[in-house]
Every structure is written in C-alpha cells, then in structure tokens.
mmCIF file of C-alpha atoms in Angstrom:
data_model
loop_
_atom_site.group_PDB
_atom_site.id
_atom_site.type_symbol
_atom_site.label_atom_id
_atom_site.label_comp_id
_atom_site.label_asym_id
_atom_site.label_seq_id
_atom_site.Cartn_x
_atom_site.Cartn_y
_atom_site.Cartn_z
ATOM 1 C CA MET A 1 0.025 -0.690 -0.123
ATOM 2 C CA THR A 2 1.257 3.158 -0.981
ATOM 3 C CA LEU A 3 0.553 6.421 0.918
ATOM 4 C CA ARG A 4 0.685 9.724 -1.362
ATOM 5 C CA VAL A 5 2.895 12.842 -0.656
ATOM 6 C CA GLY A 6 -0.216 14.742 -0.216
ATOM 7 C CA ASP A 7 -2.055 13.171 2.428
ATOM 8 C CA ILE A 8 1.110 12.732 4.441
ATOM 9 C CA VAL A 9 1.479 16.807 4.160
ATOM 10 C CA ALA A 10 -2.603 16.682 5.573
ATOM 11 C CA ALA A 11 -1.564 14.682 8.686
ATOM 12 C CA LEU A 12 1.542 15.522 9.637
ATOM 13 C CA GLY A 13 1.785 18.919 8.293
ATOM 14 C CA GLY A 14 4.355 20.639 6.419
ATOM 15 C CA GLU A 15 4.972 22.756 3.615
ATOM 16 C CA LEU A 16 5.192 20.756 0.518
ATOM 17 C CA LEU A 17 7.069 21.912 -2.711
ATOM 18 C CA GLY A 18 6.035 19.128 -5.349
ATOM 19 C CA ASP A 19 4.306 16.577 -6.685
ATOM 20 C CA ALA A 20 1.180 15.981 -3.425
ATOM 21 C CA GLN A 21 -0.184 13.509 -5.647
ATOM 22 C CA ARG A 22 3.588 11.745 -5.661
ATOM 23 C CA GLY A 23 2.815 8.191 -3.843
ATOM 24 C CA ILE A 24 5.067 6.974 -1.123
ATOM 25 C CA ALA A 25 5.838 2.648 -1.300
ATOM 26 C CA ARG A 26 8.368 2.296 1.471
ATOM 27 C CA LEU A 27 10.926 4.580 4.063
ATOM 28 C CA ALA A 28 14.372 4.520 3.577
ATOM 29 C CA PRO A 29 17.671 5.672 3.918
ATOM 30 C CA LEU A 30 18.875 8.801 2.059
ATOM 31 C CA GLU A 31 21.705 7.599 0.493
ATOM 32 C CA ALA A 32 19.548 4.206 -0.563
ATOM 33 C CA ALA A 33 15.978 5.627 -1.143
ATOM 34 C CA GLN A 34 14.169 4.787 -4.312
ATOM 35 C CA PRO A 35 12.089 7.205 -6.294
ATOM 36 C CA ASP A 36 9.115 5.606 -4.573
ATOM 37 C CA GLU A 37 10.866 5.891 -0.980
ATOM 38 C CA LEU A 38 11.155 9.039 1.135
ATOM 39 C CA SER A 39 13.999 9.475 3.583
ATOM 40 C CA PHE A 40 15.296 12.600 5.884
ATOM 41 C CA LEU A 41 17.671 14.349 6.476
ATOM 42 C CA ALA A 42 18.555 16.238 9.920
ATOM 43 C CA ASP A 43 21.864 17.237 10.167
ATOM 44 C CA ALA A 44 23.785 19.206 7.410
ATOM 45 C CA ARG A 45 26.473 17.605 7.657
ATOM 46 C CA LEU A 46 24.684 15.421 5.068
ATOM 47 C CA THR A 47 24.078 17.930 2.660
ATOM 48 C CA HIS A 48 26.110 15.750 -0.171
ATOM 49 C CA ALA A 49 23.833 12.927 0.213
ATOM 50 C CA LEU A 50 21.228 15.266 -0.659
ATOM 51 C CA LYS A 51 22.535 16.155 -4.045
ATOM 52 C CA GLY A 52 22.728 12.537 -5.337
ATOM 53 C CA SER A 53 19.546 11.198 -3.114
ATOM 54 C CA GLN A 54 17.722 9.564 -5.658
ATOM 55 C CA ALA A 55 14.450 9.810 -3.287
ATOM 56 C CA GLY A 56 11.495 10.307 -3.971
ATOM 57 C CA CYS A 57 11.016 13.008 -1.760
ATOM 58 C CA VAL A 58 12.909 14.198 0.775
ATOM 59 C CA ILE A 59 11.674 15.618 4.665
ATOM 60 C CA VAL A 60 14.350 18.601 5.583
ATOM 61 C CA ALA A 61 14.466 21.884 7.838
ATOM 62 C CA PRO A 62 13.142 25.525 6.438
ATOM 63 C CA ALA A 63 18.000 26.197 5.877
ATOM 64 C CA MET A 64 17.839 23.270 3.884
ATOM 65 C CA ARG A 65 14.541 24.663 1.047
ATOM 66 C CA GLU A 66 16.596 25.408 -1.657
ATOM 67 C CA ALA A 67 18.848 22.825 -1.861
ATOM 68 C CA ALA A 68 16.118 19.973 -0.774
ATOM 69 C CA ALA A 69 13.550 21.918 -3.736
ATOM 70 C CA ALA A 70 16.559 21.943 -6.592
ATOM 71 C CA ARG A 71 16.826 18.073 -6.612
ATOM 72 C CA GLY A 72 12.910 17.561 -6.814
ATOM 73 C CA ASP A 73 10.144 16.970 -4.282
ATOM 74 C CA CYS A 74 10.842 17.546 -0.306
ATOM 75 C CA ILE A 75 8.562 18.202 2.913
ATOM 76 C CA VAL A 76 10.143 21.153 4.447
ATOM 77 C CA THR A 77 9.502 21.713 8.152
ATOM 78 C CA ASP A 78 11.508 22.606 11.646
ATOM 79 C CA ASN A 79 12.692 18.578 13.000
ATOM 80 C CA PRO A 80 12.797 16.984 10.236
ATOM 81 C CA HIS A 81 14.010 14.240 13.114
ATOM 82 C CA LEU A 82 10.799 14.812 14.845
ATOM 83 C CA TYR A 83 8.419 14.568 11.445
ATOM 84 C CA PHE A 84 10.165 11.183 10.813
ATOM 85 C CA ALA A 85 9.488 9.383 13.677
ATOM 86 C CA ARG A 86 5.789 10.127 13.585
ATOM 87 C CA LEU A 87 5.428 9.801 9.952
ATOM 88 C CA THR A 88 6.839 5.843 10.714
ATOM 89 C CA GLN A 89 3.895 6.516 13.600
ATOM 90 C CA LEU A 90 1.781 6.989 10.715
ATOM 91 C CA TRP A 91 3.335 3.976 8.722
ATOM 92 C CA GLN A 92 3.076 2.090 11.350
ATOM 93 C CA ARG A 93 -0.999 2.578 11.866
ATOM 94 C CA VAL A 94 -1.858 2.788 7.844
ATOM 95 C CA HIS A 95 -0.416 -0.660 7.507
ATOM 96 C CA GLY A 96 -1.759 -2.390 10.097
ATOM 97 C CA ALA A 97 0.965 -3.027 12.288
ATOM 98 C CA VAL A 98 -0.028 -2.280 15.100
ATOM 99 C CA PRO A 99 -0.900 -5.557 17.567
ATOM 100 C CA GLN A 100 -4.958 -5.244 18.216
ATOM 101 C CA PRO A 101 -6.372 -5.040 21.637
ATOM 102 C CA GLY A 102 -7.131 -8.803 23.195
ATOM 103 C CA ILE A 103 -4.613 -11.100 25.112
ATOM 104 C CA HIS A 104 -3.188 -13.923 23.419
ATOM 105 C CA PRO A 105 -4.210 -17.412 23.820
ATOM 106 C CA SER A 106 -1.557 -18.886 24.940
ATOM 107 C CA ALA A 107 -0.918 -15.720 27.517
ATOM 108 C CA VAL A 108 -1.267 -16.789 31.299
ATOM 109 C CA VAL A 109 -3.341 -14.132 32.476
ATOM 110 C CA GLU A 110 -3.873 -15.028 36.657
ATOM 111 C CA GLU A 111 -7.314 -14.468 38.921
ATOM 112 C CA GLY A 112 -7.618 -10.651 39.966
ATOM 113 C CA ALA A 113 -5.258 -9.414 37.300
ATOM 114 C CA ILE A 114 -6.824 -6.180 35.524
ATOM 115 C CA ILE A 115 -5.946 -5.343 31.630
ATOM 116 C CA ASP A 116 -8.415 -2.763 30.481
ATOM 117 C CA PRO A 117 -10.336 -3.806 27.641
ATOM 118 C CA SER A 118 -7.797 -1.519 24.375
ATOM 119 C CA ALA A 119 -4.701 -2.981 26.552
ATOM 120 C CA SER A 120 -2.886 -6.418 24.291
ATOM 121 C CA VAL A 121 -1.025 -8.774 25.618
ATOM 122 C CA GLY A 122 0.665 -11.102 22.931
ATOM 123 C CA ALA A 123 2.024 -15.099 22.909
ATOM 124 C CA LEU A 124 3.580 -16.428 26.277
ATOM 125 C CA SER A 125 3.543 -13.449 28.317
ATOM 126 C CA PHE A 126 2.277 -13.455 32.010
ATOM 127 C CA ILE A 127 0.726 -11.874 34.112
ATOM 128 C CA GLY A 128 0.128 -12.157 37.526
ATOM 129 C CA ARG A 129 -3.145 -11.275 40.140
ATOM 130 C CA GLY A 130 -3.324 -7.805 41.316
ATOM 131 C CA ALA A 131 -1.239 -6.632 37.570
ATOM 132 C CA ARG A 132 -3.586 -3.432 36.028
ATOM 133 C CA ILE A 133 -2.364 -2.973 32.506
ATOM 134 C CA GLY A 134 -3.625 0.472 31.593
ATOM 135 C CA ALA A 135 -5.159 1.446 28.567
ATOM 136 C CA GLY A 136 -3.740 1.094 24.871
ATOM 137 C CA THR A 137 -0.982 -0.289 26.437
ATOM 138 C CA ILE A 138 1.000 -3.080 24.004
ATOM 139 C CA ILE A 139 2.551 -5.699 25.724
ATOM 140 C CA ARG A 140 4.250 -8.608 23.258
ATOM 141 C CA GLU A 141 5.326 -12.026 23.451
ATOM 142 C CA ARG A 142 6.973 -13.328 26.729
ATOM 143 C CA VAL A 143 6.192 -10.788 28.723
ATOM 144 C CA THR A 144 6.444 -11.004 32.622
ATOM 145 C CA ILE A 145 4.571 -8.531 34.484
ATOM 146 C CA GLU A 146 4.551 -10.133 38.138
ATOM 147 C CA GLN A 147 2.152 -9.679 40.293
ATOM 148 C CA GLY A 148 0.493 -6.379 41.955
ATOM 149 C CA CYS A 149 2.953 -4.659 39.031
ATOM 150 C CA SER A 150 1.335 -1.391 36.764
ATOM 151 C CA ILE A 151 1.768 0.115 34.142
ATOM 152 C CA GLY A 152 0.220 3.147 32.887
ATOM 153 C CA ALA A 153 -1.762 4.153 29.575
ATOM 154 C CA ARG A 154 -0.029 3.916 26.383
ATOM 155 C CA CYS A 155 3.246 2.228 27.235
ATOM 156 C CA LEU A 156 5.195 -0.934 25.022
ATOM 157 C CA ILE A 157 6.153 -3.191 26.955
ATOM 158 C CA GLN A 158 8.922 -5.248 24.384
ATOM 159 C CA SER A 159 9.229 -9.069 24.105
ATOM 160 C CA GLY A 160 11.301 -10.483 26.792
ATOM 161 C CA ALA A 161 10.894 -7.761 30.155
ATOM 162 C CA VAL A 162 9.860 -8.821 33.278
ATOM 163 C CA ILE A 163 8.334 -6.182 35.635
ATOM 164 C CA GLY A 164 8.334 -7.264 39.058
ATOM 165 C CA GLY A 165 11.274 -10.350 39.850
ATOM 166 C CA ASP A 166 12.470 -9.886 43.110
ATOM 167 C CA GLY A 167 14.840 -6.895 43.453
ATOM 168 C CA PHE A 168 18.124 -8.509 44.986
ATOM 169 C CA GLY A 169 18.438 -8.343 49.242
ATOM 170 C CA PHE A 170 19.964 -11.013 51.134
ATOM 171 C CA ALA A 171 21.186 -10.684 54.917
ATOM 172 C CA SER A 172 23.929 -12.154 55.971
ATOM 173 C CA THR A 173 24.140 -14.647 58.404
ATOM 174 C CA PRO A 174 26.400 -15.870 60.880
ATOM 175 C CA GLU A 175 27.797 -18.820 60.086
ATOM 176 C CA GLY A 176 28.761 -17.035 56.695
ATOM 177 C CA GLY A 177 25.707 -17.179 54.551
ATOM 178 C CA TRP A 178 23.010 -14.975 52.991
ATOM 179 C CA GLU A 179 19.624 -15.056 53.826
ATOM 180 C CA LYS A 180 16.471 -13.909 51.496
ATOM 181 C CA ILE A 181 15.131 -10.730 51.822
ATOM 182 C CA GLU A 182 11.639 -10.994 51.154
ATOM 183 C CA GLN A 183 10.781 -8.010 48.251
ATOM 184 C CA LEU A 184 7.665 -6.977 49.372
ATOM 185 C CA GLY A 185 6.878 -4.017 46.844
ATOM 186 C CA ALA A 186 5.827 -3.546 43.462
ATOM 187 C CA VAL A 187 6.818 -1.942 40.081
ATOM 188 C CA ARG A 188 4.620 1.307 38.993
ATOM 189 C CA ILE A 189 4.869 2.495 36.055
ATOM 190 C CA GLY A 190 3.399 5.418 34.162
ATOM 191 C CA ASP A 191 1.565 6.592 31.316
ATOM 192 C CA ASP A 192 3.489 6.535 27.534
ATOM 193 C CA VAL A 193 6.052 4.331 29.018
ATOM 194 C CA GLU A 194 8.883 2.191 26.403
ATOM 195 C CA ILE A 195 10.586 -0.785 27.642
ATOM 196 C CA GLY A 196 13.360 -2.604 25.256
ATOM 197 C CA ALA A 197 12.970 -6.087 24.788
ATOM 198 C CA ASN A 198 14.762 -8.484 28.119
ATOM 199 C CA THR A 199 15.040 -5.374 30.331
ATOM 200 C CA CYS A 200 14.505 -6.306 34.181
ATOM 201 C CA ILE A 201 13.076 -3.696 36.317
ATOM 202 C CA ASP A 202 12.714 -4.897 39.783
ATOM 203 C CA ARG A 203 10.426 -4.866 42.209
ATOM 204 C CA GLY A 204 11.074 -2.670 45.637
ATOM 205 C CA ALA A 205 11.543 -4.489 48.783
ATOM 206 C CA LEU A 206 9.109 -2.369 50.890
ATOM 207 C CA GLY A 207 8.999 1.152 48.964
ATOM 208 C CA ASP A 208 7.531 0.998 45.039
ATOM 209 C CA THR A 209 9.972 0.577 42.258
ATOM 210 C CA VAL A 210 8.817 4.073 40.163
ATOM 211 C CA ILE A 211 8.991 4.632 36.219
ATOM 212 C CA GLU A 212 7.671 7.912 35.669
ATOM 213 C CA ASP A 213 5.545 9.144 32.723
ATOM 214 C CA GLY A 214 7.083 9.181 29.281
ATOM 215 C CA VAL A 215 10.692 7.256 30.239
ATOM 216 C CA LYS A 216 12.062 5.162 27.783
ATOM 217 C CA LEU A 217 14.638 1.983 28.302
ATOM 218 C CA ASP A 218 15.951 0.458 26.071
ATOM 219 C CA ASN A 219 17.102 -3.194 25.842
ATOM 220 C CA LEU A 220 19.350 -4.993 28.345
ATOM 221 C CA ILE A 221 19.195 -2.473 31.310
ATOM 222 C CA GLN A 222 18.803 -3.532 34.383
ATOM 223 C CA ILE A 223 17.028 -1.462 37.255
ATOM 224 C CA ALA A 224 17.657 -2.711 40.719
ATOM 225 C CA HIS A 225 14.479 -2.333 43.191
ATOM 226 C CA ASN A 226 12.855 0.806 44.844
ATOM 227 C CA CYS A 227 15.200 2.780 42.056
ATOM 228 C CA HIS A 228 12.716 6.022 41.621
ATOM 229 C CA ILE A 229 13.137 7.408 37.498
ATOM 230 C CA GLY A 230 11.366 10.764 37.158
ATOM 231 C CA ARG A 231 9.294 11.654 33.348
ATOM 232 C CA HIS A 232 10.725 11.267 30.074
ATOM 233 C CA THR A 233 14.377 10.293 31.020
ATOM 234 C CA ALA A 234 15.773 7.772 28.641
ATOM 235 C CA MET A 235 17.842 4.982 28.867
ATOM 236 C CA ALA A 236 20.400 3.492 26.141
ATOM 237 C CA GLY A 237 21.058 -0.801 26.133
ATOM 238 C CA CYS A 238 22.688 -2.487 28.758
ATOM 239 C CA VAL A 239 21.960 0.333 31.544
ATOM 240 C CA GLY A 240 22.493 -0.960 35.294
ATOM 241 C CA VAL A 241 21.095 1.308 38.282
ATOM 242 C CA ALA A 242 21.589 -0.032 41.422
ATOM 243 C CA GLY A 243 19.182 0.048 44.086
ATOM 244 C CA SER A 244 17.487 2.886 45.698
ATOM 245 C CA ALA A 245 19.118 5.088 43.316
ATOM 246 C CA HIS A 246 16.954 8.477 42.230
ATOM 247 C CA ILE A 247 17.440 9.732 38.870
ATOM 248 C CA GLY A 248 15.153 12.622 37.639
ATOM 249 C CA ALA A 249 13.285 14.114 34.910
ATOM 250 C CA HIS A 250 14.669 14.988 31.200
ATOM 251 C CA CYS A 251 17.739 12.648 31.814
ATOM 252 C CA THR A 252 20.013 10.167 29.343
ATOM 253 C CA VAL A 253 22.032 7.826 30.672
ATOM 254 C CA GLY A 254 24.043 6.254 27.529
ATOM 255 C CA GLY A 255 24.906 2.230 26.148
ATOM 256 C CA ALA A 256 26.458 0.570 29.111
ATOM 257 C CA GLY A 257 26.774 3.574 31.860
ATOM 258 C CA MET A 258 26.239 2.735 35.195
ATOM 259 C CA ILE A 259 24.716 4.305 38.756
ATOM 260 C CA LEU A 260 24.897 3.479 41.857
ATOM 261 C CA GLY A 261 23.368 2.126 44.469
ATOM 262 C CA HIS A 262 21.069 5.231 46.911
ATOM 263 C CA LEU A 263 22.501 8.175 44.325
ATOM 264 C CA HIS A 264 20.212 11.153 43.026
ATOM 265 C CA ILE A 265 21.110 12.844 40.331
ATOM 266 C CA ALA A 266 19.268 16.258 39.661
ATOM 267 C CA ASP A 267 17.092 16.831 36.652
ATOM 268 C CA HIS A 268 18.647 17.600 33.008
ATOM 269 C CA VAL A 269 21.749 15.346 33.640
ATOM 270 C CA HIS A 270 23.391 13.562 30.431
ATOM 271 C CA ILE A 271 26.117 10.377 31.261
ATOM 272 C CA SER A 272 27.749 9.531 28.507
ATOM 273 C CA SER A 273 28.252 6.168 26.984
ATOM 274 C CA ALA A 274 30.270 3.671 29.745
ATOM 275 C CA SER A 275 30.533 6.552 32.410
ATOM 276 C CA ILE A 276 30.120 5.576 35.702
ATOM 277 C CA VAL A 277 28.610 7.566 38.476
ATOM 278 C CA THR A 278 30.065 6.956 41.812
ATOM 279 C CA ARG A 279 28.570 10.301 43.093
ATOM 280 C CA SER A 280 25.443 12.047 43.618
ATOM 281 C CA ILE A 281 25.044 14.627 40.759
ATOM 282 C CA ARG A 282 23.392 18.218 41.658
ATOM 283 C CA ARG A 283 23.380 20.146 38.983
ATOM 284 C CA PRO A 284 22.250 19.776 35.151
ATOM 285 C CA GLY A 285 24.464 19.203 32.617
ATOM 286 C CA HIS A 286 26.817 16.269 30.760
ATOM 287 C CA TYR A 287 29.252 14.274 32.646
ATOM 288 C CA THR A 288 31.562 11.530 31.561
ATOM 289 C CA GLY A 289 33.823 9.177 33.812
ATOM 290 C CA PHE A 290 35.588 6.961 32.285
ATOM 291 C CA PHE A 291 39.202 5.772 31.562
ATOM 292 C CA PRO A 292 40.371 6.228 27.280
ATOM 293 C CA LEU A 293 41.414 3.129 25.554
ATOM 294 C CA ASP A 294 44.823 2.798 24.751
ATOM 295 C CA ASP A 295 47.249 -0.108 24.120
ATOM 296 C CA ASN A 296 47.463 -2.425 27.204
ATOM 297 C CA ALA A 297 50.574 -2.000 28.492
ATOM 298 C CA GLN A 298 50.319 1.800 27.805
ATOM 299 C CA TRP A 299 47.180 1.197 30.076
ATOM 300 C CA GLU A 300 48.576 -0.497 32.413
ATOM 301 C CA LYS A 301 51.234 2.314 33.096
ATOM 302 C CA ASN A 302 48.608 4.889 33.443
ATOM 303 C CA ALA A 303 47.039 2.755 35.784
ATOM 304 C CA ALA A 304 50.115 1.960 38.208
ATOM 305 C CA ALA A 305 50.546 6.511 38.080
ATOM 306 C CA LEU A 306 46.559 6.705 38.922
ATOM 307 C CA LYS A 307 47.645 4.704 41.957
ATOM 308 C CA GLN A 308 50.592 7.169 43.072
ATOM 309 C CA ILE A 309 48.667 10.226 42.230
ATOM 310 C CA HIS A 310 47.111 10.426 46.863
ATOM 311 C CA ARG A 311 51.127 9.907 47.852
ATOM 312 C CA LEU A 312 51.850 12.970 44.706
ATOM 313 C CA ARG A 313 48.855 15.139 45.824
ATOM 314 C CA GLU A 314 50.353 14.814 49.896
ATOM 315 C CA ARG A 315 54.042 15.659 48.128
ATOM 316 C CA ILE A 316 52.669 17.982 46.838
ATOM 317 C CA ARG A 317 50.854 19.828 49.688
ATOM 318 C CA SER A 318 54.151 19.031 51.841
ATOM 319 C CA LEU A 319 55.932 21.414 49.636
ATOM 320 C CA GLU A 320 53.867 23.442 49.778
ATOM 321 C CA GLN A 321 53.470 23.880 53.237
ATOM 322 C CA GLN A 322 57.332 24.326 53.170
ATOM 323 C CA LEU A 323 57.412 26.948 50.561
ATOM 324 C CA LEU A 324 54.645 29.039 53.053
ATOM 325 C CA ALA A 325 57.012 28.454 55.798
ATOM 326 C CA VAL A 326 60.382 29.972 54.156
ATOM 327 C CA ALA A 327 58.461 33.028 52.836
ATOM 328 C CA GLY A 328 56.734 33.625 56.187
ATOM 329 C CA ALA A 329 61.110 34.083 57.877
ATOM 330 C CA SER A 330 62.117 35.766 55.410
#
C-alpha cells in the first residue's frame, strides 16, 4: 500500500514543495532511497548526500529548502527528525502493523489481574495476580509482569521484559551464608513508557520501584529495586542502575552507563556512554567518567601512575607548606 505525499502532509503538517500525488511505497535511508521512497535529512553535515539521493521526497529543515527543492520533491519542517518519527507511527497505523487489542490465547493471566480492554497482551506472556494494565498498552511476546505491578496507559513493553522480579536483597548470617529478604513492594510504571527487550525492572523491597511518565528504556537494561526514574528520562542499551537510586526528569544515560545505588541524580543530567556514576549529581549538565581506551601495556602504566596520585598530592602539600614557611620566615 502506498501513501500519497499530500496525505502525509495533511496528517502531519509541514510545507510541501512538489507533487502532492506522488505515491510513497516505503521509508528509506537517504543514500539508498529510490524514487518511490521517502527519506529525511536531519544533519546539515550530510547535505552532500542530498544532491545525489534518488528519493522521491525528502523531509528537510527550512535551511535546506532551496537545495532540496532544486533536487526534487520535499517536505519542509522545523524538526525533520521528529517529523520522520511521527511519519513512522503513521506508517505503522496505515499498514496495520500495530497489535490489536486483546489477550493472546497462549498468554497466562492470573485471577485478579486487571487488563484494560484496549490493551494488547502478546503470546506466551504472563500477567500476575493484582497486576494492572492501562488503556492502549502493548505487551509483546514473552513478557512477564509479576503480581501487584501496574502499567499505565499507552505503554509498550518489548519481548522478554520482566517487570517486578525480586530485587537482589539478602542478609548475611553468622555462619557466612545469606538469608533472603522477601521483596514486598511492586513496580509502578506511568503512562507512555517504553521498555526494551529483555530489560528487567525489579520490585521494591518495601516501597515500590517507580518509573514515571514518558520514560524510554532500551534493551537489556537493569533497574534494581526501589529505584525512581523521573519523567521523560531515556536510557540506552545495557545501562545498569543499582538499588534505591533516584534519577531525575529529562535525563539521558548512554549505552552501558552505570549508576551506583542510593545516589541522587538531578533533572536534565546527561551521562555519557560507558560512564560509571559513583556520586550524586546535584546540577544539570553533561557528565563523563571513564578511563580512555589505550594499548594494554600503556594502559597498565597509566593505571599504575594513577595509584600514586594520592601520595603525589601529599608530597605537593608538604612542599607547599615548606615554601610558605620559608616565605614567612623571610
């Protein structure tokens, strides 16, 4: 099924320069797009790719209007990347790729679970007793939502995610063993949240683990018990957040970033990929914390030098005090 460019603009807005009747069969990358495909240009550094593109229509920013129009049909909008995101959603709706409401016959729903009639529960998923699933939420295949957990409206839970597994809680015994601390809280997830494949969000030990509205979590993320993730925060794949960490709103954490437990992260904090957060961050900003990759032999030398920093600091302090004493005596 094709979409006419004019219908796209009628649904999403933007300024069309070109043929409103042009049919679009697919969405494609700018460099590979063909005459029956639509693409977008969000980065001015890729302007060179625009001239040679065979795309039937390209979404561009106002600054690229003339160059795009000289090439062929285009849609001009203030934010091409956002426009393209909304176009992908329109494409899914038109082509019927969105799961329909209902519970797959192979899913297991325990007694006492409440699932909104407009929600979709995929094959082989499990919904525990007392769980609540909000309107328009899509739960993909093999998702586990344990007892007492709640999912808000319009959420998307990708395959293999586990919501409400036990947090990692144990008390040491005099004999050197471990006694399990039962995890008696739950997980509360707000509206418009997306949780990636095989991501795990542990239930709280006493209170609940909380994921606020609009949070986006990539695949293979671990959120430990009693964490609190603020609204519209986004985390890339393989992020790990230890127990009782409180992360503010509108934050981002790059792939494989790690946040230690019981820390407080302010709103609008951005953590670079592979960084390890070992202290609370009280001010907004972009933070990075990792040792640069290097030849192994050189890395070992640098690491050995780092171990001496504390001793070197003490020596410098001692020298400063001696200099001050000499200056005072003179």
